[in-house]
Amino acid sequence: EVQLVESGGGVVRPGGSLRLSCAASGFTFDDHGMNWVRQAPGRGLEWVSGINWNGDNTDYADSVKGRFTISRDNAKKALYLQMNSLRVEDTAFYYCARVRMATIEGAFDIWGQGTMVTVSS
Amino acid sequence: DIQMTQSPSSLSASVGDRVTITCQASQDINNYLNWYQQKPGKAPNLLIYDASNLETGVPSRFSGSGSGTQFTFTISSLRPEDVGTYYCQQYDDLPPYTFGQGTKVEIK
C-alpha cells in the first residue's frame, strides 16, 4: 500500500524547535518530489516547502524561509522538516505530500494523515 | 506571488444537482492547476490535475476545465459523500504553489 506517515509534532514554546519526519512506503521514493503543506485550525491549506527527487533543489514559502529546512534521505525513504525559531502562527496540522513527478512542483497525489504542531507559551 | 481567487466560499446544493466552483489566477498559469477534496478531519485528496485530467480512481462525475487564468471544477451530480471542502492549487513556474481559499460544499 502506498503510504506516507508523519511524526514529530507536539507542543513547543515560541522560539523553540521541532523536527517533523515523514516515512514513505509502497512506492519508489526517489522517483518523486515531496512537499510539506500546513493547515491552521479551521483555515485553508498553505504550501510550506518542497524538495525534488534527489534533494538538490528546495523551495520555501516566504513565511518560513530562513527558519525551516526541508531534507530527505532516499535510502531511508524519509522526508524531514526541521523547524526552528517557531512562532505562534506556525501552529497547524503539517502534511507531507508526494508529487506525481520527480520535481518539486506538480500535483500532490499522495498525502499523509498529518501531524499537529502547537506553538504556545 | 500568484494569487488564486476561488468562488464561492461555500455552497449548499441538493443531491443530484450540478455544482460548479471557479478559480481565477492573478496571472497566466497555463494549465498548471490542480483540484483537491478535503473531507472533515481528513487529509486532502487529489481529484483533478493539470486543469482537466481525472486522477486514477476518482469518479467521473468530477471534472475540470480551463486554462490561462480561469478554471472551473464541476460535480455533475452531487452525492452525499461529496460533502467537504474543495481547493484549487497552482504550480506554475516559481513558488509559492498557492492554494485557493477553499469552497465548502454542503447538502441542502
mmCIF file of C-alpha atoms in Angstrom:
data_model
loop_
_atom_site.group_PDB
_atom_site.id
_atom_site.type_symbol
_atom_site.label_atom_id
_atom_site.label_comp_id
_atom_site.label_asym_id
_atom_site.label_seq_id
_atom_site.Cartn_x
_atom_site.Cartn_y
_atom_site.Cartn_z
ATOM 1 C CA GLU A 1 0.000 0.000 0.000
ATOM 2 C CA VAL A 2 1.264 3.436 -0.927
ATOM 3 C CA GLN A 3 1.524 5.377 2.311
ATOM 4 C CA LEU A 4 3.024 8.427 3.997
ATOM 5 C CA VAL A 5 3.154 8.627 7.783
ATOM 6 C CA GLU A 6 4.159 11.827 9.567
ATOM 7 C CA SER A 7 5.545 12.051 13.074
ATOM 8 C CA GLY A 8 7.312 14.520 15.332
ATOM 9 C CA GLY A 9 4.566 17.001 16.053
ATOM 10 C CA GLY A 10 3.883 18.321 19.523
ATOM 11 C CA VAL A 11 3.680 21.370 21.755
ATOM 12 C CA VAL A 12 6.611 23.780 21.783
ATOM 13 C CA ARG A 13 7.205 27.261 23.150
ATOM 14 C CA PRO A 14 7.761 30.245 20.843
ATOM 15 C CA GLY A 15 11.367 30.295 19.720
ATOM 16 C CA GLY A 16 11.679 26.540 20.072
ATOM 17 C CA SER A 17 12.431 23.831 17.519
ATOM 18 C CA LEU A 18 10.827 20.654 16.213
ATOM 19 C CA ARG A 19 11.777 18.137 13.563
ATOM 20 C CA LEU A 20 8.996 16.520 11.589
ATOM 21 C CA SER A 21 9.500 13.214 9.801
ATOM 22 C CA CYS A 22 7.527 11.550 7.022
ATOM 23 C CA ALA A 23 8.027 7.834 6.371
ATOM 24 C CA ALA A 24 7.181 6.610 2.878
ATOM 25 C CA SER A 25 6.254 3.074 1.875
ATOM 26 C CA GLY A 26 4.762 1.210 -1.059
ATOM 27 C CA PHE A 27 6.444 3.195 -3.854
ATOM 28 C CA THR A 28 9.845 4.160 -5.250
ATOM 29 C CA PHE A 29 10.577 7.152 -3.042
ATOM 30 C CA ASP A 30 13.304 8.700 -5.169
ATOM 31 C CA ASP A 31 11.064 8.844 -8.228
ATOM 32 C CA HIS A 32 9.113 11.679 -6.632
ATOM 33 C CA GLY A 33 9.422 15.212 -5.376
ATOM 34 C CA MET A 34 7.996 15.824 -1.914
ATOM 35 C CA ASN A 35 6.364 18.754 -0.160
ATOM 36 C CA TRP A 36 5.108 19.932 3.206
ATOM 37 C CA VAL A 37 1.696 21.631 3.401
ATOM 38 C CA ARG A 38 0.161 23.011 6.578
ATOM 39 C CA GLN A 39 -3.323 23.877 7.740
ATOM 40 C CA ALA A 40 -4.011 26.070 10.753
ATOM 41 C CA PRO A 41 -7.101 25.057 12.759
ATOM 42 C CA GLY A 42 -10.233 26.000 10.828
ATOM 43 C CA ARG A 43 -8.213 27.527 7.991
ATOM 44 C CA GLY A 44 -7.211 26.635 4.441
ATOM 45 C CA LEU A 45 -4.176 24.894 3.015
ATOM 46 C CA GLU A 46 -0.789 26.639 2.884
ATOM 47 C CA TRP A 47 2.180 25.291 0.931
ATOM 48 C CA VAL A 48 5.287 25.353 3.160
ATOM 49 C CA SER A 49 8.244 23.745 1.404
ATOM 50 C CA GLY A 50 9.248 21.325 -1.321
ATOM 51 C CA ILE A 51 12.228 19.216 -2.395
ATOM 52 C CA ASN A 52 12.973 17.467 -5.670
ATOM 53 C CA TRP A 53 13.776 13.779 -6.057
ATOM 54 C CA ASN A 54 17.447 13.889 -5.109
ATOM 55 C CA GLY A 55 17.388 16.813 -2.711
ATOM 56 C CA ASP A 56 19.478 19.237 -4.743
ATOM 57 C CA ASN A 57 16.593 21.654 -5.241
ATOM 58 C CA THR A 58 14.469 23.050 -2.416
ATOM 59 C CA ASP A 59 11.850 25.806 -2.130
ATOM 60 C CA TYR A 60 10.231 27.589 0.800
ATOM 61 C CA ALA A 61 7.278 29.841 1.458
ATOM 62 C CA ASP A 62 8.379 33.338 2.488
ATOM 63 C CA SER A 63 6.692 32.805 5.863
ATOM 64 C CA VAL A 64 9.170 30.048 6.810
ATOM 65 C CA LYS A 65 12.268 30.911 4.774
ATOM 66 C CA GLY A 66 15.365 31.035 6.954
ATOM 67 C CA ARG A 67 13.635 29.194 9.806
ATOM 68 C CA PHE A 68 12.599 25.846 8.278
ATOM 69 C CA THR A 69 14.790 23.350 6.421
ATOM 70 C CA ILE A 70 13.478 20.518 4.279
ATOM 71 C CA SER A 71 15.586 17.444 3.597
ATOM 72 C CA ARG A 72 15.239 13.830 2.535
ATOM 73 C CA ASP A 73 17.046 10.525 2.948
ATOM 74 C CA ASN A 74 16.243 8.333 -0.040
ATOM 75 C CA ALA A 75 17.964 5.308 1.500
ATOM 76 C CA LYS A 76 15.600 5.519 4.468
ATOM 77 C CA LYS A 77 12.615 6.626 2.323
ATOM 78 C CA ALA A 78 12.120 9.562 4.640
ATOM 79 C CA LEU A 79 11.310 13.262 4.371
ATOM 80 C CA TYR A 80 12.102 15.770 7.106
ATOM 81 C CA LEU A 81 11.215 19.312 8.103
ATOM 82 C CA GLN A 82 13.478 20.984 10.650
ATOM 83 C CA MET A 83 11.560 23.884 12.174
ATOM 84 C CA ASN A 84 13.495 26.473 14.172
ATOM 85 C CA SER A 85 12.512 29.809 15.741
ATOM 86 C CA LEU A 86 8.915 28.660 15.876
ATOM 87 C CA ARG A 87 6.166 31.268 16.148
ATOM 88 C CA VAL A 88 2.595 31.090 17.388
ATOM 89 C CA GLU A 89 1.442 31.478 13.784
ATOM 90 C CA ASP A 90 3.220 28.229 12.844
ATOM 91 C CA THR A 91 0.561 26.322 14.803
ATOM 92 C CA ALA A 92 -1.050 23.954 12.305
ATOM 93 C CA PHE A 93 -1.515 20.446 11.071
ATOM 94 C CA TYR A 94 1.509 19.607 8.902
ATOM 95 C CA TYR A 95 1.028 17.215 5.975
ATOM 96 C CA CYS A 96 3.693 15.645 3.811
ATOM 97 C CA ALA A 97 2.627 15.134 0.212
ATOM 98 C CA ARG A 98 4.088 13.270 -2.755
ATOM 99 C CA VAL A 99 4.394 14.918 -6.148
ATOM 100 C CA ARG A 100 3.357 12.944 -9.228
ATOM 101 C CA MET A 101 6.739 13.761 -10.770
ATOM 102 C CA ALA A 102 10.372 13.997 -9.658
ATOM 103 C CA THR A 103 10.208 17.782 -9.400
ATOM 104 C CA ILE A 104 9.082 19.979 -6.521
ATOM 105 C CA GLU A 105 6.076 21.319 -8.372
ATOM 106 C CA GLY A 106 3.132 19.371 -9.701
ATOM 107 C CA ALA A 107 0.086 17.559 -8.427
ATOM 108 C CA PHE A 108 0.258 16.216 -4.877
ATOM 109 C CA ASP A 109 -1.178 12.745 -5.365
ATOM 110 C CA ILE A 110 -0.463 11.062 -2.029
ATOM 111 C CA TRP A 111 -0.838 12.739 1.386
ATOM 112 C CA GLY A 112 -0.034 11.641 4.901
ATOM 113 C CA GLN A 113 -2.534 11.860 7.730
ATOM 114 C CA GLY A 114 -0.814 14.909 9.212
ATOM 115 C CA THR A 115 0.911 15.764 12.473
ATOM 116 C CA MET A 116 -0.123 18.637 14.739
ATOM 117 C CA VAL A 117 2.321 21.337 15.772
ATOM 118 C CA THR A 118 1.236 23.713 18.528
ATOM 119 C CA VAL A 119 3.378 26.719 19.382
ATOM 120 C CA SER A 120 2.253 28.226 22.650
ATOM 121 C CA SER A 121 3.704 29.780 25.775
ATOM 122 C CA ASP B 1 3.324 35.727 -5.973
ATOM 123 C CA ILE B 2 0.388 34.299 -7.906
ATOM 124 C CA GLN B 3 -2.942 34.759 -6.110
ATOM 125 C CA MET B 4 -5.759 32.258 -6.518
ATOM 126 C CA THR B 5 -9.310 33.542 -6.071
ATOM 127 C CA GLN B 6 -11.780 30.731 -5.558
ATOM 128 C CA SER B 7 -15.555 31.149 -5.518
ATOM 129 C CA PRO B 8 -17.953 30.671 -3.950
ATOM 130 C CA SER B 9 -16.541 30.229 -0.451
ATOM 131 C CA SER B 10 -19.429 27.922 0.385
ATOM 132 C CA LEU B 11 -22.462 26.426 -1.268
ATOM 133 C CA SER B 12 -25.429 24.276 -0.383
ATOM 134 C CA ALA B 13 -26.976 22.071 -3.040
ATOM 135 C CA SER B 14 -29.349 19.136 -3.305
ATOM 136 C CA VAL B 15 -28.381 15.568 -4.106
ATOM 137 C CA GLY B 16 -28.278 15.245 -7.876
ATOM 138 C CA ASP B 17 -27.555 18.919 -8.510
ATOM 139 C CA ARG B 18 -24.772 20.124 -10.769
ATOM 140 C CA VAL B 19 -22.175 22.020 -8.747
ATOM 141 C CA THR B 20 -19.618 24.436 -10.188
ATOM 142 C CA ILE B 21 -16.648 26.068 -8.486
ATOM 143 C CA THR B 22 -14.394 28.615 -10.151
ATOM 144 C CA CYS B 23 -10.780 29.546 -9.572
ATOM 145 C CA GLN B 24 -9.139 32.641 -11.020
ATOM 146 C CA ALA B 25 -5.380 33.116 -11.125
ATOM 147 C CA SER B 26 -3.797 36.559 -10.870
ATOM 148 C CA GLN B 27 -1.658 35.768 -13.914
ATOM 149 C CA ASP B 28 -1.446 33.188 -16.678
ATOM 150 C CA ILE B 29 -0.629 29.748 -15.227
ATOM 151 C CA ASN B 30 -1.154 27.760 -18.436
ATOM 152 C CA ASN B 31 -2.903 24.574 -17.263
ATOM 153 C CA TYR B 32 -0.861 24.140 -14.075
ATOM 154 C CA LEU B 33 -3.905 23.838 -11.865
ATOM 155 C CA ASN B 34 -5.000 21.025 -9.559
ATOM 156 C CA TRP B 35 -8.188 20.380 -7.585
ATOM 157 C CA TYR B 36 -8.359 18.649 -4.206
ATOM 158 C CA GLN B 37 -11.170 17.453 -1.969
ATOM 159 C CA GLN B 38 -10.795 17.522 1.810
ATOM 160 C CA LYS B 39 -13.344 15.736 3.934
ATOM 161 C CA PRO B 40 -13.713 16.810 7.586
ATOM 162 C CA GLY B 41 -10.825 15.567 9.725
ATOM 163 C CA LYS B 42 -9.005 14.034 6.763
ATOM 164 C CA ALA B 43 -6.070 14.866 4.541
ATOM 165 C CA PRO B 44 -6.737 16.395 1.114
ATOM 166 C CA ASN B 45 -7.234 14.080 -1.842
ATOM 167 C CA LEU B 46 -6.223 14.853 -5.432
ATOM 168 C CA LEU B 47 -9.167 14.832 -7.853
ATOM 169 C CA ILE B 48 -8.026 16.708 -10.966
ATOM 170 C CA TYR B 49 -4.513 17.526 -12.160
ATOM 171 C CA ASP B 50 -3.291 19.797 -14.949
ATOM 172 C CA ALA B 51 -6.694 21.502 -15.070
ATOM 173 C CA SER B 52 -8.668 18.692 -16.679
ATOM 174 C CA ASN B 53 -7.132 15.284 -16.019
ATOM 175 C CA LEU B 54 -9.070 12.977 -13.735
ATOM 176 C CA GLU B 55 -6.860 11.264 -11.147
ATOM 177 C CA THR B 56 -6.977 7.465 -11.212
ATOM 178 C CA GLY B 57 -9.822 6.080 -9.155
ATOM 179 C CA VAL B 58 -11.748 9.353 -8.948
ATOM 180 C CA PRO B 59 -15.406 9.116 -10.031
ATOM 181 C CA SER B 60 -16.234 10.517 -13.440
ATOM 182 C CA ARG B 61 -18.856 12.916 -12.018
ATOM 183 C CA PHE B 62 -15.889 15.149 -11.156
ATOM 184 C CA SER B 63 -14.365 17.216 -13.945
ATOM 185 C CA GLY B 64 -12.211 20.275 -14.527
ATOM 186 C CA SER B 65 -11.659 22.717 -17.354
ATOM 187 C CA GLY B 66 -9.925 25.958 -18.188
ATOM 188 C CA SER B 67 -6.510 27.387 -18.942
ATOM 189 C CA GLY B 68 -4.651 30.642 -18.528
ATOM 190 C CA THR B 69 -6.343 32.444 -15.645
ATOM 191 C CA GLN B 70 -9.871 30.989 -15.489
ATOM 192 C CA PHE B 71 -10.636 27.475 -14.270
ATOM 193 C CA THR B 72 -13.791 25.564 -13.442
ATOM 194 C CA PHE B 73 -14.429 22.467 -11.334
ATOM 195 C CA THR B 74 -17.726 20.621 -11.731
ATOM 196 C CA ILE B 75 -19.560 17.870 -9.925
ATOM 197 C CA SER B 76 -22.117 16.710 -12.471
ATOM 198 C CA SER B 77 -24.499 15.106 -9.977
ATOM 199 C CA LEU B 78 -23.872 15.816 -6.305
ATOM 200 C CA ARG B 79 -23.819 12.858 -3.950
ATOM 201 C CA PRO B 80 -23.903 12.891 -0.112
ATOM 202 C CA GLU B 81 -20.315 11.612 0.079
ATOM 203 C CA ASP B 82 -19.124 14.703 -1.819
ATOM 204 C CA VAL B 83 -19.577 16.880 1.267
ATOM 205 C CA GLY B 84 -16.296 18.586 2.116
ATOM 206 C CA THR B 85 -14.064 21.466 1.162
ATOM 207 C CA TYR B 86 -12.571 21.778 -2.322
ATOM 208 C CA TYR B 87 -9.330 23.611 -3.086
ATOM 209 C CA CYS B 88 -7.627 24.659 -6.288
ATOM 210 C CA GLN B 89 -3.827 24.891 -6.384
ATOM 211 C CA GLN B 90 -1.498 26.409 -8.952
ATOM 212 C CA TYR B 91 2.054 25.270 -9.623
ATOM 213 C CA ASP B 92 3.213 27.477 -12.446
ATOM 214 C CA ASP B 93 6.952 28.114 -12.589
ATOM 215 C CA LEU B 94 8.088 29.578 -9.265
ATOM 216 C CA PRO B 95 6.907 29.003 -5.711
ATOM 217 C CA PRO B 96 4.845 29.507 -3.676
ATOM 218 C CA TYR B 97 2.484 26.896 -5.063
ATOM 219 C CA THR B 98 -0.591 28.631 -3.754
ATOM 220 C CA PHE B 99 -3.958 27.166 -2.896
ATOM 221 C CA GLY B 100 -7.288 28.872 -3.277
ATOM 222 C CA GLN B 101 -9.134 29.705 -0.075
ATOM 223 C CA GLY B 102 -11.451 26.721 -0.445
ATOM 224 C CA THR B 103 -15.124 26.070 -1.175
ATOM 225 C CA LYS B 104 -17.179 24.291 1.459
ATOM 226 C CA VAL B 105 -19.833 22.071 -0.143
ATOM 227 C CA GLU B 106 -22.864 21.020 1.885
ATOM 228 C CA ILE B 107 -26.058 19.110 1.150
ATOM 229 C CA LYS B 108 -29.268 21.124 1.253
#
